PDB file of C-alpha atoms and ligand atoms in Angstrom:
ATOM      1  CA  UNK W 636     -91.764 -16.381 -48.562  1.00 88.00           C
ATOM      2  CA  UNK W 637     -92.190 -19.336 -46.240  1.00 95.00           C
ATOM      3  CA  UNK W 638     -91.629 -17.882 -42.176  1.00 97.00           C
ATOM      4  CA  UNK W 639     -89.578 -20.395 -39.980  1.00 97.00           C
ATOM      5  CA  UNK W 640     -89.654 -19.683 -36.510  1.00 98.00           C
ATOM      6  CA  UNK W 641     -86.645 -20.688 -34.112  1.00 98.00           C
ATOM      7  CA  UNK W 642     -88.170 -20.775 -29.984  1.00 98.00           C
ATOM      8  CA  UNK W 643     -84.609 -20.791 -28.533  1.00 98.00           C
ATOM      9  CA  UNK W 644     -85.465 -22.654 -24.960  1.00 98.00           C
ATOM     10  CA  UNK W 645     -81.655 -24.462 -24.145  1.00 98.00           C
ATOM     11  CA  UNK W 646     -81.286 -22.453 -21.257  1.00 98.00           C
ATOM     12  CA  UNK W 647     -80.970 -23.520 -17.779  1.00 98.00           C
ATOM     13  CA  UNK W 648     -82.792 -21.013 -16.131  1.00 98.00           C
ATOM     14  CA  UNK W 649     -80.088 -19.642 -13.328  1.00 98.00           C
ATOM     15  CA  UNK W 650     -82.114 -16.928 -12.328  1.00 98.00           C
ATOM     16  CA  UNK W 651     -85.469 -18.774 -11.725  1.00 98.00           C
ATOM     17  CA  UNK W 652     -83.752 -21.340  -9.777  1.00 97.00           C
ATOM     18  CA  UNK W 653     -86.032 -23.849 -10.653  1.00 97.00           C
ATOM     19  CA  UNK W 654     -85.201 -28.122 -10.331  1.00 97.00           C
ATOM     20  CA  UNK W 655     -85.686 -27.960 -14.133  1.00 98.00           C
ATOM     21  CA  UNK W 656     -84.420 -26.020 -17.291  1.00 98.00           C
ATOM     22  CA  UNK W 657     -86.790 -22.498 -17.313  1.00 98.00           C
ATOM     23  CA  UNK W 658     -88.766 -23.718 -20.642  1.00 98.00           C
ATOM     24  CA  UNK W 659     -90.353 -26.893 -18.888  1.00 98.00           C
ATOM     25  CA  UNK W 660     -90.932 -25.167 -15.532  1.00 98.00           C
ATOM     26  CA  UNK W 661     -94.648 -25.097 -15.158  1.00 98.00           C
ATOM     27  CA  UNK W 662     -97.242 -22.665 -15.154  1.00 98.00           C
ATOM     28  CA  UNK W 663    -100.655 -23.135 -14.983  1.00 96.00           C
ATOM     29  CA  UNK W 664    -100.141 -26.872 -15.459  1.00 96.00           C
ATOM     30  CA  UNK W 665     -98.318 -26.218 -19.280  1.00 97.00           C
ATOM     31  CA  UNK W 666     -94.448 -25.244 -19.471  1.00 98.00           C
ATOM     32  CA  UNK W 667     -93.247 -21.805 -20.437  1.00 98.00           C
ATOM     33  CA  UNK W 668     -92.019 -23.626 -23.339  1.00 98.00           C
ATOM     34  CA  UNK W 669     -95.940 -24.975 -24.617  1.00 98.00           C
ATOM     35  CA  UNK W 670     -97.122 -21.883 -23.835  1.00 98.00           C
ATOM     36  CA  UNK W 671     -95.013 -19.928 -26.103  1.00 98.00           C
ATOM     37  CA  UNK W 672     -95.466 -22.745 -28.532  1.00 97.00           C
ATOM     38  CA  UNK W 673     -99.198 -22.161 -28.261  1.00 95.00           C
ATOM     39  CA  UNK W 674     -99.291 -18.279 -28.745  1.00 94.00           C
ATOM     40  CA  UNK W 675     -96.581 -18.524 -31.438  1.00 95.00           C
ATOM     41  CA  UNK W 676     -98.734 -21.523 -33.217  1.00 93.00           C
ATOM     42  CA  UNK W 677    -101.565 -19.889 -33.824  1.00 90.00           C
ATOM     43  CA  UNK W 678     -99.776 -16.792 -35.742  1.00 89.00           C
ATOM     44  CA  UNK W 679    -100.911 -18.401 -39.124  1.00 87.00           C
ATOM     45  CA  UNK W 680     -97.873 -17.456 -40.816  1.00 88.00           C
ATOM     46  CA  UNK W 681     -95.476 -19.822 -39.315  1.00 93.00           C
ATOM     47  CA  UNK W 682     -94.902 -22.769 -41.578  1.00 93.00           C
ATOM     48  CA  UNK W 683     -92.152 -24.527 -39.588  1.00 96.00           C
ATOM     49  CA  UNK W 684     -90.995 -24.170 -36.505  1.00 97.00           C
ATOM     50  CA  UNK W 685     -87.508 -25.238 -34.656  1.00 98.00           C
ATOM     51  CA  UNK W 686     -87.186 -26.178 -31.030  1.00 98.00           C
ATOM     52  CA  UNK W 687     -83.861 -25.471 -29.087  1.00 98.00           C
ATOM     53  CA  UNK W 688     -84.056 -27.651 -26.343  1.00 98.00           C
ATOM     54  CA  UNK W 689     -81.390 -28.459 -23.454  1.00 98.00           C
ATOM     55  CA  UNK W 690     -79.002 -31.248 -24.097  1.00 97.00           C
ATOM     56  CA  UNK W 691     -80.630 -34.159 -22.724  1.00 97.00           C
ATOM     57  CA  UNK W 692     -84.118 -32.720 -23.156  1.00 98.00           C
ATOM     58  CA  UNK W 693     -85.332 -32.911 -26.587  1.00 98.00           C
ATOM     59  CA  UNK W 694     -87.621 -35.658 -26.038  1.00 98.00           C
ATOM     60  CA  UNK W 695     -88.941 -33.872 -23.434  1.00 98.00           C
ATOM     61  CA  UNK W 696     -89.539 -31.033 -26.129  1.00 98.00           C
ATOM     62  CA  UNK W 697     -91.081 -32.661 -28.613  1.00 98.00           C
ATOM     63  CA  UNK W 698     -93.429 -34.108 -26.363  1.00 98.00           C
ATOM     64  CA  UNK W 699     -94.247 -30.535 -25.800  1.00 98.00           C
ATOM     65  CA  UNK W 700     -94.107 -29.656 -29.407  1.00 97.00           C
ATOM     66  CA  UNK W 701     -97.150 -32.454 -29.969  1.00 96.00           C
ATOM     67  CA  UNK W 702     -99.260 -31.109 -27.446  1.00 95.00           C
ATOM     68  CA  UNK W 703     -99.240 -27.627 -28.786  1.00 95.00           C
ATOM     69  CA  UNK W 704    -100.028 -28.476 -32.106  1.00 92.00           C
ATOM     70  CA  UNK W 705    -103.026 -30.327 -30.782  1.00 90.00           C
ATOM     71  CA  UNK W 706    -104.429 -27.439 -28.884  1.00 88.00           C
ATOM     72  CA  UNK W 707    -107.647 -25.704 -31.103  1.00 82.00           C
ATOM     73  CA  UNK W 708    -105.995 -22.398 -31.420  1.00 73.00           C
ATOM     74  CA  UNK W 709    -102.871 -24.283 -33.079  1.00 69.00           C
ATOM     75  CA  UNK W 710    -105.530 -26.402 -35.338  1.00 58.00           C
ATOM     76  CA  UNK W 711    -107.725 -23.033 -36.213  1.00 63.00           C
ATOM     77  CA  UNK W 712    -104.405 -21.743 -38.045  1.00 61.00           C
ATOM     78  CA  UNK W 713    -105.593 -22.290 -42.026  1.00 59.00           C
ATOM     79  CA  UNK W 714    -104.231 -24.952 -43.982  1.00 55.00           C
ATOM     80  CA  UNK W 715    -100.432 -24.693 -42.803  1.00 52.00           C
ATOM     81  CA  UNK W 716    -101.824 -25.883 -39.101  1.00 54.00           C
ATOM     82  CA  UNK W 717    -101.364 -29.389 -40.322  1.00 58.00           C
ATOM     83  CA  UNK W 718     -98.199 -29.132 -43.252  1.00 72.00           C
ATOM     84  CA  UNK W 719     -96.551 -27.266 -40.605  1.00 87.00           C
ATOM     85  CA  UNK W 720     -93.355 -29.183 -39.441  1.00 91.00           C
ATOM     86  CA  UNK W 721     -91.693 -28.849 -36.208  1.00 94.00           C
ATOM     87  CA  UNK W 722     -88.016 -30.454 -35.178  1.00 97.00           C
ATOM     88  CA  UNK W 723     -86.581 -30.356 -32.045  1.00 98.00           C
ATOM     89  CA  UNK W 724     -82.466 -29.716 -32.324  1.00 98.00           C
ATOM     90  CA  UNK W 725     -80.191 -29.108 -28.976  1.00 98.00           C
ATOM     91  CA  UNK W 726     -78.634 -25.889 -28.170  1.00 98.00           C
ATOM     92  CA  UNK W 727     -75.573 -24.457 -27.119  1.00 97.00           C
ATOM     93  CA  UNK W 728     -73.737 -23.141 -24.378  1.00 96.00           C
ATOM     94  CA  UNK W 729     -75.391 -19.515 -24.680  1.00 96.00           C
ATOM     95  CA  UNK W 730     -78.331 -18.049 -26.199  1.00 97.00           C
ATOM     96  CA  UNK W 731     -76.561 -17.167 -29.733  1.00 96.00           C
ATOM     97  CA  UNK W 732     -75.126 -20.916 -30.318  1.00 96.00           C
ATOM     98  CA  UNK W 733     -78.522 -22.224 -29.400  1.00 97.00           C
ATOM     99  CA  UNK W 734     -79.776 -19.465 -32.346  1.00 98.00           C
ATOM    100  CA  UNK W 735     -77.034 -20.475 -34.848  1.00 97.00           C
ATOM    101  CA  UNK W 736     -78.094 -24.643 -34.095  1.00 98.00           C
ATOM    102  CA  UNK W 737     -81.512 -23.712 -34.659  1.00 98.00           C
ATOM    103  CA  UNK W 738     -80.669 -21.740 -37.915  1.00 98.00           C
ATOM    104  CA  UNK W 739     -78.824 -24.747 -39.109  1.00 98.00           C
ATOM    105  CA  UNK W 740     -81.650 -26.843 -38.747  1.00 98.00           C
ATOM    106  CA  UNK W 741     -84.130 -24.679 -40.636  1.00 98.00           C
ATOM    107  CA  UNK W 742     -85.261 -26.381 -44.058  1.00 97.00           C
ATOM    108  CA  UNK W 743     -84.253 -24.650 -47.839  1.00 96.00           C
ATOM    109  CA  UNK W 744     -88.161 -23.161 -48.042  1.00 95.00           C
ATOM    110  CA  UNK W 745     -87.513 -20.717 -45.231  1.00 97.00           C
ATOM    111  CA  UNK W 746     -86.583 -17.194 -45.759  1.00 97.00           C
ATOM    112  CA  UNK W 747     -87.816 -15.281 -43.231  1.00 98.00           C
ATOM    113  CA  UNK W 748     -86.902 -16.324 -39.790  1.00 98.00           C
ATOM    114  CA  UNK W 749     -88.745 -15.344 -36.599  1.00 98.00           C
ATOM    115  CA  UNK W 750     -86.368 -16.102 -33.252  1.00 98.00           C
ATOM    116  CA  UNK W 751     -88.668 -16.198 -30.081  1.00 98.00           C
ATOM    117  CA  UNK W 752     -87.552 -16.702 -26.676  1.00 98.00           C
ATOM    118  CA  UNK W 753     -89.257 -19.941 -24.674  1.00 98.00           C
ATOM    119  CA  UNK W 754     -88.765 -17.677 -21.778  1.00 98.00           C
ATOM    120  CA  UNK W 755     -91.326 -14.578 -23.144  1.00 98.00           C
ATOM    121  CA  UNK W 756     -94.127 -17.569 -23.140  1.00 98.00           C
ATOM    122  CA  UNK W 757     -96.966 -14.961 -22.895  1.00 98.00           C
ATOM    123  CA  UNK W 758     -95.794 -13.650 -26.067  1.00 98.00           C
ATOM    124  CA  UNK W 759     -99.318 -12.579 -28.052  1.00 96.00           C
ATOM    125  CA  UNK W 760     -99.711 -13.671 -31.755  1.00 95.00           C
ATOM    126  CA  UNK W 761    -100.206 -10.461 -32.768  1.00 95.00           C
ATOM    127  CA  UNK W 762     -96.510  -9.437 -32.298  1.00 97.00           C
ATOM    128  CA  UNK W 763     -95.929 -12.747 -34.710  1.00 97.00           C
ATOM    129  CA  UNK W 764     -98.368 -11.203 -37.047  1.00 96.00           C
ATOM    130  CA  UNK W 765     -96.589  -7.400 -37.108  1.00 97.00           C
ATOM    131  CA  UNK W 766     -92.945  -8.586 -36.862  1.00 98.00           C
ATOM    132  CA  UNK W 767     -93.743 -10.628 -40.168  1.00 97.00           C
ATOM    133  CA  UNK W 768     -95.295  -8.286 -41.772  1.00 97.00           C
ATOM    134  CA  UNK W 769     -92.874  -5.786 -41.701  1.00 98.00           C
ATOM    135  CA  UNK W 770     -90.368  -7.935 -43.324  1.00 98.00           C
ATOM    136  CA  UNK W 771     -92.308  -9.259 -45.949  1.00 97.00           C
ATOM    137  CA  UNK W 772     -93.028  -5.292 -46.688  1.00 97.00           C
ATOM    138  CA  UNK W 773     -89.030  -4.867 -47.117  1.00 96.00           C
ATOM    139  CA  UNK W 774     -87.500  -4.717 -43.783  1.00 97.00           C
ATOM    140  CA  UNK W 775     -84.178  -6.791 -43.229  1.00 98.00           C
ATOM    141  CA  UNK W 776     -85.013  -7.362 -39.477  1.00 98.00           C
ATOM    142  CA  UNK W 777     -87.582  -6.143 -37.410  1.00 98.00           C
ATOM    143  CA  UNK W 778     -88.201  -6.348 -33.581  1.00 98.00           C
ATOM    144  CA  UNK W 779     -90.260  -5.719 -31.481  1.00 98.00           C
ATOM    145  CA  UNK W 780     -90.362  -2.576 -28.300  1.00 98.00           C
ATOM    146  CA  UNK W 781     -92.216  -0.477 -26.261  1.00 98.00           C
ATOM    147  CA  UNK W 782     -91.279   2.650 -24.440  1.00 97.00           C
ATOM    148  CA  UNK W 783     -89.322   2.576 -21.596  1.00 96.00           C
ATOM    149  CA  UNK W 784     -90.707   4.152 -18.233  1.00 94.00           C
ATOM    150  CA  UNK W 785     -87.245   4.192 -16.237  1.00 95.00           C
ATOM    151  CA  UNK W 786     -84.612   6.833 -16.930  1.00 96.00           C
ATOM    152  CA  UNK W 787     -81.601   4.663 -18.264  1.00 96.00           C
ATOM    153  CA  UNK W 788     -78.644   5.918 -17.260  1.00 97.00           C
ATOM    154  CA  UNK W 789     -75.587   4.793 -19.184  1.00 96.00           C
ATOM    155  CA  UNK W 790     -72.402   3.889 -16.580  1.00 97.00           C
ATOM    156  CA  UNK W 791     -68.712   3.214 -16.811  1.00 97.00           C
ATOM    157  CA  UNK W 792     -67.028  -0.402 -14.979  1.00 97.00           C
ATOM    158  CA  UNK W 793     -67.006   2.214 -11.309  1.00 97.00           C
ATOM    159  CA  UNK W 794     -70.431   2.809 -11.796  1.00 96.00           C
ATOM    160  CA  UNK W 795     -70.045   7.145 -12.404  1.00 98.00           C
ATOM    161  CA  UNK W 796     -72.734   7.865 -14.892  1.00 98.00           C
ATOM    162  CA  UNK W 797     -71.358   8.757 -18.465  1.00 97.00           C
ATOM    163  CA  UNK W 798     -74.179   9.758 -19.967  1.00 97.00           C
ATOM    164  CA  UNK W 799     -78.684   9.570 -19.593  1.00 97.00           C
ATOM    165  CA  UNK W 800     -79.512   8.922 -23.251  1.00 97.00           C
ATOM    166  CA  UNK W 801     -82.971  10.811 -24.319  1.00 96.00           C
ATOM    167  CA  UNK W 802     -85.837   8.877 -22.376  1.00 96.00           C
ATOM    168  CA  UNK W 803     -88.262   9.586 -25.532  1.00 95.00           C
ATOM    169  CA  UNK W 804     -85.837   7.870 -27.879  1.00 96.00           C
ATOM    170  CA  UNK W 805     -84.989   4.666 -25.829  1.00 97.00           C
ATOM    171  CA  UNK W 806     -87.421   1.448 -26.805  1.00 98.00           C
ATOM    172  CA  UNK W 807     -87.042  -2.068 -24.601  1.00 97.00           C
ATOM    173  CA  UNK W 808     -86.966  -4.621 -27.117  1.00 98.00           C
ATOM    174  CA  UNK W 809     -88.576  -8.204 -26.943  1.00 98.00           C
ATOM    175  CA  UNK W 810     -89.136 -11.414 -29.067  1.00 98.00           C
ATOM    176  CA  UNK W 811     -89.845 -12.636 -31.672  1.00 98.00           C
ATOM    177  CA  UNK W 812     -87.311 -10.602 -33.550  1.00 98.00           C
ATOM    178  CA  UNK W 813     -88.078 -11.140 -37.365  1.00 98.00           C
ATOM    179  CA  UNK W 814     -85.287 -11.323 -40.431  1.00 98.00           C
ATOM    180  CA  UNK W 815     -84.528 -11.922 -44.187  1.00 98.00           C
ATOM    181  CA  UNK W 816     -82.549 -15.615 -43.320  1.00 98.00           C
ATOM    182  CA  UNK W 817     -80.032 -14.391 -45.718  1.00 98.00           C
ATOM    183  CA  UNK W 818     -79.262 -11.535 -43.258  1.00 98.00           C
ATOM    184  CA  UNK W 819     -79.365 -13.334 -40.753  1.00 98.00           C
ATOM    185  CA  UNK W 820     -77.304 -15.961 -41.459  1.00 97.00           C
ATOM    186  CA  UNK W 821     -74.213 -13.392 -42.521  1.00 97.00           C
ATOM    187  CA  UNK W 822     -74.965 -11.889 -38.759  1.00 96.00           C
ATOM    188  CA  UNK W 823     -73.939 -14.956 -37.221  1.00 95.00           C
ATOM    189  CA  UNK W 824     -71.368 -16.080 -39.834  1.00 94.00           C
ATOM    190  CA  UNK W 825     -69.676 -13.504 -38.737  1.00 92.00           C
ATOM    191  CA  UNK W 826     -70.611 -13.976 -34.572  1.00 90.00           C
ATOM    192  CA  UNK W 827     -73.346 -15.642 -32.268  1.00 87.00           C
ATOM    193  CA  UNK W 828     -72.257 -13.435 -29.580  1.00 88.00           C
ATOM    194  CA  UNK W 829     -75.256 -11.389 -28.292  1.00 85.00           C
ATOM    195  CA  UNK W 830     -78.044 -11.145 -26.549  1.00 85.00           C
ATOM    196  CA  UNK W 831     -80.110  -9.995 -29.003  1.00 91.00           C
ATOM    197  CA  UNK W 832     -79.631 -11.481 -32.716  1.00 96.00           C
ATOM    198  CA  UNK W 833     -80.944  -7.598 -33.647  1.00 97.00           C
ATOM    199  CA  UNK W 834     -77.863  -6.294 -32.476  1.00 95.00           C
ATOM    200  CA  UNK W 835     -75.648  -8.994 -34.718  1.00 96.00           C
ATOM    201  CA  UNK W 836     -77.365  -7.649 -37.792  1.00 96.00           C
ATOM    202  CA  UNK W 837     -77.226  -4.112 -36.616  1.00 95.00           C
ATOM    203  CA  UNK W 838     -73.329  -4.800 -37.085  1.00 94.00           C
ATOM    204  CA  UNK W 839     -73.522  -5.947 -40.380  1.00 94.00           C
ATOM    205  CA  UNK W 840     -75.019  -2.256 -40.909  1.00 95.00           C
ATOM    206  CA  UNK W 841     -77.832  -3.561 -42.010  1.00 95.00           C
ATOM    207  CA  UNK W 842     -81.241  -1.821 -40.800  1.00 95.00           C
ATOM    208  CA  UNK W 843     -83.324  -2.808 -38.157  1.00 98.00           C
ATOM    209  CA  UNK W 844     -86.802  -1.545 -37.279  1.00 98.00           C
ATOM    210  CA  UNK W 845     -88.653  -1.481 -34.687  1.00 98.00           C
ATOM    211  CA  UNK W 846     -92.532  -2.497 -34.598  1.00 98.00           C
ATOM    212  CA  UNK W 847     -94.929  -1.972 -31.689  1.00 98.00           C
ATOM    213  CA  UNK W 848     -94.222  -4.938 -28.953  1.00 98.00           C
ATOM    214  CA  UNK W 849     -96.994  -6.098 -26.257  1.00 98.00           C
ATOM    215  CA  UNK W 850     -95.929  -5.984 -22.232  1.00 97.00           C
ATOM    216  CA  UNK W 851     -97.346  -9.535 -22.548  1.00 98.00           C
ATOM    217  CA  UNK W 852     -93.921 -10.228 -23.909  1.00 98.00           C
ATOM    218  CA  UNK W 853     -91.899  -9.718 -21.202  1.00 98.00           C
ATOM    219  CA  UNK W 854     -89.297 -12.378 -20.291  1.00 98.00           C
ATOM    220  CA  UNK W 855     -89.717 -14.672 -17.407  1.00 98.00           C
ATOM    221  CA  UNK W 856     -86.461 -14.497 -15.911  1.00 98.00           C
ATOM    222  CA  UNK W 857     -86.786 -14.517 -11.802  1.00 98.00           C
ATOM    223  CA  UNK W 858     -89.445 -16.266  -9.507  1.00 98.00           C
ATOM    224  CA  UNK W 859     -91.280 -12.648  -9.328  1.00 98.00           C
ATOM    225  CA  UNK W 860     -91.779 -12.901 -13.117  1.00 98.00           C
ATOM    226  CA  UNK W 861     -93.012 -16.380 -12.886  1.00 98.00           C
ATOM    227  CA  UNK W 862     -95.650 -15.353 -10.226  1.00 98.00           C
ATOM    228  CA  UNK W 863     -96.593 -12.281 -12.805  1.00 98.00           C
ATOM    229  CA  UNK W 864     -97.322 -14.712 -15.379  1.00 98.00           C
ATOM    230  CA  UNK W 865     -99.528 -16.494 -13.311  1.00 98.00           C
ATOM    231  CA  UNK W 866    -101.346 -13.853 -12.102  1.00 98.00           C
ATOM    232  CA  UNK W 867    -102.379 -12.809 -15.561  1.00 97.00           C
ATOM    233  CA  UNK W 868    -103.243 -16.514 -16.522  1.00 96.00           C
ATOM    234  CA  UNK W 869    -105.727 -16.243 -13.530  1.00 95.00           C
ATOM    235  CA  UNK W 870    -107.243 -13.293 -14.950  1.00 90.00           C
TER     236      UNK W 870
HETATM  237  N1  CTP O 877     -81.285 -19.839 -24.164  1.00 64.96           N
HETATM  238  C1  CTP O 877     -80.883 -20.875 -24.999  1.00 64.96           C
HETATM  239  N2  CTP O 877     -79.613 -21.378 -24.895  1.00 64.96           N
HETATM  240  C2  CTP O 877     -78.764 -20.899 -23.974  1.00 64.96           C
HETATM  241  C3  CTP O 877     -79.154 -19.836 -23.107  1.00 64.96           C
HETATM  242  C4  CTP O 877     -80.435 -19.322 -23.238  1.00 64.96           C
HETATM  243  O1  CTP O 877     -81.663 -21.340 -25.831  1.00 64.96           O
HETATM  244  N3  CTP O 877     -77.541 -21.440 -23.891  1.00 64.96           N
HETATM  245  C5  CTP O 877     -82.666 -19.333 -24.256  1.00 64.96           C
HETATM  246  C6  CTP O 877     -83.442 -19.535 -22.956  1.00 64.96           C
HETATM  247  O2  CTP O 877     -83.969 -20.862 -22.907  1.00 64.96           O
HETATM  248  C7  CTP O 877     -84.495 -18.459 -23.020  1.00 64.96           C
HETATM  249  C8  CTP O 877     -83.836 -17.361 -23.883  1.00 64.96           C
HETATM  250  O3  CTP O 877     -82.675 -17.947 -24.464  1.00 64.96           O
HETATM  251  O4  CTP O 877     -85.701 -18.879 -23.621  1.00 64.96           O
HETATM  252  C9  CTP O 877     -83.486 -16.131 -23.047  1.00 64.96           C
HETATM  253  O5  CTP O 877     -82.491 -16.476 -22.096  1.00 64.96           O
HETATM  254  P1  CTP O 877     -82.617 -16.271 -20.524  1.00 64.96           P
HETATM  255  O6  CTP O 877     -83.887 -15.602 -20.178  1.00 64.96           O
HETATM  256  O7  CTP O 877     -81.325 -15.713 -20.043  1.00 64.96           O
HETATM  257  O8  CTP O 877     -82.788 -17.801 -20.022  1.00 64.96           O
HETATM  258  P2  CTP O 877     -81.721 -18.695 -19.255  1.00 64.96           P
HETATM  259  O9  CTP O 877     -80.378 -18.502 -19.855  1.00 64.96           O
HETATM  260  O10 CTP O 877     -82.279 -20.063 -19.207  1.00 64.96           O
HETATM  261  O11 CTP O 877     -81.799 -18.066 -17.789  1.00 64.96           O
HETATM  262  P3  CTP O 877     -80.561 -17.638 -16.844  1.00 64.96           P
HETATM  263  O12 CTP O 877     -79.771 -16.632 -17.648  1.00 64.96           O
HETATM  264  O13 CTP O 877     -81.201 -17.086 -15.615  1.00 64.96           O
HETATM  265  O14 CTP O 877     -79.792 -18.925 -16.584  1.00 64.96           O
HETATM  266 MG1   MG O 878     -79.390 -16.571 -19.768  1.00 64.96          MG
END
């Protein structure tokens, strides 16, 4: 079962405010989007990978896309380091049509597809590693979460709490989310509008599981995050 991984990165990166789109902003001297590239290159299973790049910036991508299959951990990956392919495809107006363009562009080989946020660019290999392997074991989908330390309270449009779900039973769930293509391909047949491709399939009624994530994972979404990530690259 041949993994294809889809590294959605069309967004423009509101939040960040940044003069480019999020995925190229820099850090450390390498874009969010070569860094996840990296870390998600040198999970061994990945046999082809598809870039969702801005409108406008898919040469800019696969420029990107070359440079992290040159770096050593990219190259140490056995044998599929260098049959790996890796396309660059626009995206959409939100996250799912960027998912759905990058689905499309996936080749006939692939059924099991990984979808990774550009944006969670510290993302460890190891979460590649267990997401796959709990769908090759059987699993239609599998993401992955850690525990949540905040109470979440569940609201109504005023704001009056309805409801504070069971703390112990709540997980905050990251990329790369992990599916049988098959599944995931009914999920968005049937609609691209999430935030979380999980939740499509969960409406399908299909089963999703839940593997252990990494707070490495977390999303760069506002200037604080970016200075996290930097901090951590310093050591
Ligand atoms: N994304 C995408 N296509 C979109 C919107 C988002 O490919 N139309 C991607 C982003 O590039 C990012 C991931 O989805 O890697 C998560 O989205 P988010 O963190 O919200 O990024 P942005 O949408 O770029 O940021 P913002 O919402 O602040 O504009
Ligand atoms: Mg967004």
């Amino acid at each position: 079962a041949a993994v294809g991984l889809i590294v959605v990165a069309a967004g423009s990166g509101r939040r960040l405010g940044a003069d480019v789109p999020k995925a190229f902003v820099p850090l450390a001297g390498v874009s969010l989007l070569g860094h996840a590239l990296r870390g998600a290159l040198s999970s061994p299973g990945v046999a082809e990978v598809v870039v969702v790049a801005p409108p406008g910036w898919t040469d800019e991508a696969a420029a990107v896309c070359r440079w992290a299959r040159s770096q050593p951990s990219a190259a140490s990956a056995p044998a599929a380091a260098t049959r790996r392919t890796i396309g660059v495809v626009p995206g959409g107006a939100e996250r799912g049509d960027s998912v759905a363009a990058g689905l499309a562009a996936l080749s006939p080989a692939v059924s099991i597809v990984l979808v990774h946020d550009a944006a969670r660019c510290l993302a460890p290999s190891t979460v590649f590693d267990r997401v796959v392997a709990a769908v090759r074991e059987g699993a239609a989908a599998a993401v992955p979460g850690v525990a949540v330390v905040d109470t979440i309270k569940e609201v109504d449009a005023t704001g009056r709490v309805v409801g504070t779900p069971d703390r112990a039973r709540l997980r905050a769930v990251q990329t790369p989310q992990g599916f049988r293509r098959d599944v995931l391909e009914r999920a968005h047949a049937a609609s691209s509008d999430a935030t979380d491709d999980a939740g499509l399939v969960e409406r399908l009624g299909e089963t999703v599981v839940v593997v252990a994530g990494d707070p490495l994972a977390f999303k760069v979404t506002t200037p604080g995050d970016l200075e996290t990530a930097a901090r951590i690259l310093a050591g």
